[in-house]
XYZ file of C-alpha atoms in Angstrom:
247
model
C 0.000 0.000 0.000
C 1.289 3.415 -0.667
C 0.745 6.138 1.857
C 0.753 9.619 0.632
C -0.270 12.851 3.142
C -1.698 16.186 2.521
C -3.691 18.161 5.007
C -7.022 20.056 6.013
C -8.084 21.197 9.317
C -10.886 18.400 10.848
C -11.270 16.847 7.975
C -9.017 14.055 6.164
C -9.396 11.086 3.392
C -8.593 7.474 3.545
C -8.889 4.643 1.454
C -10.327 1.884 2.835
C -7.300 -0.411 3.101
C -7.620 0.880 6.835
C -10.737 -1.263 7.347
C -12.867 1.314 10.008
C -13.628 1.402 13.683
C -14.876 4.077 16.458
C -14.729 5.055 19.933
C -17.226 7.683 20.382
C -21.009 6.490 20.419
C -23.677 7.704 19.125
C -26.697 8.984 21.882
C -29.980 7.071 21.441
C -28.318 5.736 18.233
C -30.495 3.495 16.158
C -29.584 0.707 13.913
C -30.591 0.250 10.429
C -33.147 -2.361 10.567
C -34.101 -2.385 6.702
C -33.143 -0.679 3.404
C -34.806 2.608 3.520
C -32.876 3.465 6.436
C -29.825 1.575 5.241
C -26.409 4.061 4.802
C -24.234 2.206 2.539
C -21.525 5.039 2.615
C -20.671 4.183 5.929
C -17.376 3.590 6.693
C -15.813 2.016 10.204
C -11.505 2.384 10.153
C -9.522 0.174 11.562
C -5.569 -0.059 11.964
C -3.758 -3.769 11.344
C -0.948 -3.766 13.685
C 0.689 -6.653 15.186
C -1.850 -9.489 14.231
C -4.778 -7.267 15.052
C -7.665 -4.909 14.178
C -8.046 -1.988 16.112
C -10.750 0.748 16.265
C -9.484 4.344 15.000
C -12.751 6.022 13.678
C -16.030 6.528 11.437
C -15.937 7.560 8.238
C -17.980 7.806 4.834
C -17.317 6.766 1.645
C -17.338 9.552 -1.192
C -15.524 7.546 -4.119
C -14.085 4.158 -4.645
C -11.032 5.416 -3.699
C -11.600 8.108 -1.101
C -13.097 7.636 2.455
C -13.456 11.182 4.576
C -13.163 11.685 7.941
C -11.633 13.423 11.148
C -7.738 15.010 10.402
C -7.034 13.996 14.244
C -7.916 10.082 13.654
C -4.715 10.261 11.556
C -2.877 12.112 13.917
C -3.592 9.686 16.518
C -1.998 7.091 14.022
C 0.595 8.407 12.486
C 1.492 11.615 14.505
C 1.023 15.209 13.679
C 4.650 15.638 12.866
C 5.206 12.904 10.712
C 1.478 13.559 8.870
C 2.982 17.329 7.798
C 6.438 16.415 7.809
C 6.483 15.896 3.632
C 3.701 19.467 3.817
C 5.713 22.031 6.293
C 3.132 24.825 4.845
C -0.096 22.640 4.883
C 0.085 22.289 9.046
C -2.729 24.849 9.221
C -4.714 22.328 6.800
C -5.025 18.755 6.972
C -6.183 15.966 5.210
C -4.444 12.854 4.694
C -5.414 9.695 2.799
C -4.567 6.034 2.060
C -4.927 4.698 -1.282
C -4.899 1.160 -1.938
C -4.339 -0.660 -5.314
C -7.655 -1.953 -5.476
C -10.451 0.226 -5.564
C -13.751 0.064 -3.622
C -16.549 -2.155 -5.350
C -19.798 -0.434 -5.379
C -22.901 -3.225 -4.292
C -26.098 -0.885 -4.764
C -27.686 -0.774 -1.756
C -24.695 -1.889 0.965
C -22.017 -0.111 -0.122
C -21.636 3.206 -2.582
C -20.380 6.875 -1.958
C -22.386 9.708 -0.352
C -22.500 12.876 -2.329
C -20.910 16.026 -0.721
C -23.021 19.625 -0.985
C -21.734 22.609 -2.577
C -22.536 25.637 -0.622
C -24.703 24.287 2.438
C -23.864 26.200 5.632
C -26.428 24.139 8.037
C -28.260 27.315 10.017
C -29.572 26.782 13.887
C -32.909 25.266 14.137
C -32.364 22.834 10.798
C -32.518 18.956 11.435
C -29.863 16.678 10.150
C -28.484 13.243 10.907
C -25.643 12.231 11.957
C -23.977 7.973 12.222
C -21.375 6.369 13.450
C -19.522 3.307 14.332
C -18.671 3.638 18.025
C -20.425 2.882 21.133
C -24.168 4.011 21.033
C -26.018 5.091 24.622
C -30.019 4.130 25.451
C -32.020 5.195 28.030
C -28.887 7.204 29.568
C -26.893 3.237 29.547
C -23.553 3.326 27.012
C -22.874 -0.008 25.568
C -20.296 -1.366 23.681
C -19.009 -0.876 19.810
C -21.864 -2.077 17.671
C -21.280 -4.686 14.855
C -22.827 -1.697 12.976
C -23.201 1.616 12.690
C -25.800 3.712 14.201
C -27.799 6.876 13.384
C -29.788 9.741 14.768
C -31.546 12.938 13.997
C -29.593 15.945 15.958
C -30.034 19.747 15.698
C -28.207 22.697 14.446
C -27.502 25.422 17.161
C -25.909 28.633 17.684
C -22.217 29.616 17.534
C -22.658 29.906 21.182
C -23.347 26.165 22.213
C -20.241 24.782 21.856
C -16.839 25.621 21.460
C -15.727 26.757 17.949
C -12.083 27.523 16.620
C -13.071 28.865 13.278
C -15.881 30.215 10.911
C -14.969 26.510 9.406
C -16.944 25.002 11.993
C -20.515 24.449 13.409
C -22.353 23.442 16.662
C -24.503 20.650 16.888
C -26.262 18.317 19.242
C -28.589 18.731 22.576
C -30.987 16.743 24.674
C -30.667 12.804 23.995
C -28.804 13.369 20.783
C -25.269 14.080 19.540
C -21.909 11.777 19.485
C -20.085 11.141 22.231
C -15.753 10.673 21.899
C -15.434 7.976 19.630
C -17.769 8.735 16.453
C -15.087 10.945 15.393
C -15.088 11.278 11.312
C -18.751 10.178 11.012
C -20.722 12.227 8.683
C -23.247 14.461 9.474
C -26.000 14.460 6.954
C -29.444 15.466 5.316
C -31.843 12.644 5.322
C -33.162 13.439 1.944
C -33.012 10.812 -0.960
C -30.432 11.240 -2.594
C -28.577 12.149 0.566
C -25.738 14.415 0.874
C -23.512 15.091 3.651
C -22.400 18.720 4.873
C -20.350 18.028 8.045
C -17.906 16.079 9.169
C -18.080 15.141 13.448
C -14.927 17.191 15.064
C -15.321 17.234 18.456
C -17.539 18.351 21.498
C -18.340 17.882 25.175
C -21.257 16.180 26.942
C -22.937 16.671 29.938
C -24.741 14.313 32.075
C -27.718 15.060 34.554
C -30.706 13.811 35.928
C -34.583 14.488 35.352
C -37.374 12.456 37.327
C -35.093 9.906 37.778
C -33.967 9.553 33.736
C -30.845 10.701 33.042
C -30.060 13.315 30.329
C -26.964 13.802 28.022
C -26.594 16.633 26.578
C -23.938 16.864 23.406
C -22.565 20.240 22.529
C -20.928 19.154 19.658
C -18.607 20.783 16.913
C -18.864 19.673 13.093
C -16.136 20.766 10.444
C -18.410 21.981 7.164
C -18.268 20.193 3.961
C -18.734 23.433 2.019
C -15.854 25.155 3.575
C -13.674 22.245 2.091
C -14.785 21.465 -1.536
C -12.640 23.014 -3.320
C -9.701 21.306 -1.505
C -11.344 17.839 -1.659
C -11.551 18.755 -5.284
C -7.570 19.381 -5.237
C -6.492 16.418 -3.070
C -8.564 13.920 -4.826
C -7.416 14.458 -8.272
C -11.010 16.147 -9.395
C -12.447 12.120 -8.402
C -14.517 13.855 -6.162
C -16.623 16.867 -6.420
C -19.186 18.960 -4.175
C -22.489 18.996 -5.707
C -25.274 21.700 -5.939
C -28.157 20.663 -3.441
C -31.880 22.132 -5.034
């Protein structure tokens, strides 16, 4: 496999050769139980190292050669020194991929690319979705990685509810819905058919209290945008992958 790295802020691309996996969970995720609600761009990354699989993220799939994700899942891997060290000037940018000799096999309905949107700047009060491969929470109870990946709806919010670094970035989350650390990379999407994703999951904090007895999490999470991106993605990927306009 060859490895080559470029960068992007919170966002990077791998090939799938790094087969997924995810540590943060999704809250009240739900599985796909038939194809309607089936997301066959879903990607989980895992790492082969010494004999063994092990969990580094989410991820989708946007070609047959490109998976996208969270910059600091690669860091976490490789390093943030070695990731820039072939890119001195791209350290304020970051996206990385993998690219494998054999590209991704499109099956229909299990497995095919998500479409990215040109020029979709999610606004506060607008519902989205966002899915994931790590551990998933019901009820206020976290449980362990899912064979699967799970999904929710989750809100947009103001600049104010969670902590943002740049105009790059969005909040996300509240009540019983969000990601928790782990689900890093997943995308965050519109539900439409076709669908089309607009964020990538960054970061966040949650908090955890108690009403009548039930316990509440509350996610103030922070999503890199798409849009910010596309022309870059455009760059990186050789023109294989595009933004699209959403009507």
């Amino acid at each position: 496999m060859m490895v080559r790295i470029l960068v992007l802020t919170a966002l990077f691309a791998c090939f799938m050769s790094c087969y997924a996996i995810g540590v943060m969970r999704i809250i009240d995720g739900k599985f796909a139980k038939d194809k309607a609600n089936a997301l066959p761009f879903m990607a989980s990354l895992k790492v082969y190292q010494d004999g063994s699989y092990t969990f580094l993220c989410s991820g989708s799939i946007i070609s047959n050669l490109h998976i996208l994700t969270a910059a600091h899942c690669y860091y976490s891997l490789f390093g943030k020194d070695q990731a820039t060290a072939d890119k001195p000037e791209s350290r304020t940018k970051a996206i990385g991929y993998l690219r494998a000799h054999t590209p991704i096999v499109f099956k229909e309905e299990t497995v095919a690319p998500i479409r990215l949107a040109h020029g979709v700047f999610p606004k506060p009060g607008e519902k989205f979705h966002v899915a994931g491969f790590g551990n998933h929470t019901s009820d206020g109870n976290t449980f362990g990685l899912p064979s699967t990946y799970t999904f929710n709806g989750i809100d947009i919010k103001n600049n104010d509810w969670c902590n943002l670094r740049n105009e790059r970035e969005f909040c996300a989350g509240g009540d019983d819905q969000g990601t928790l650390r782990g689900d890093s990379g997943g995308p965050l999407y519109k539900n439409d058919k076709p669908r089309y994703q607009v964020g990538v999951v960054a970061r966040g904090n949650t908090d955890r209290s108690e009403l009548d007895d039930e316990v509440v999490l509350t996610d103030h999470g922070v999503y890199t945008s798409v849009a910010a991106y596309c022309v870059f993605i455009e760059e990186v990927t050789q023109k294989a992958v595009k933004c699209e306009k959403v009507l």
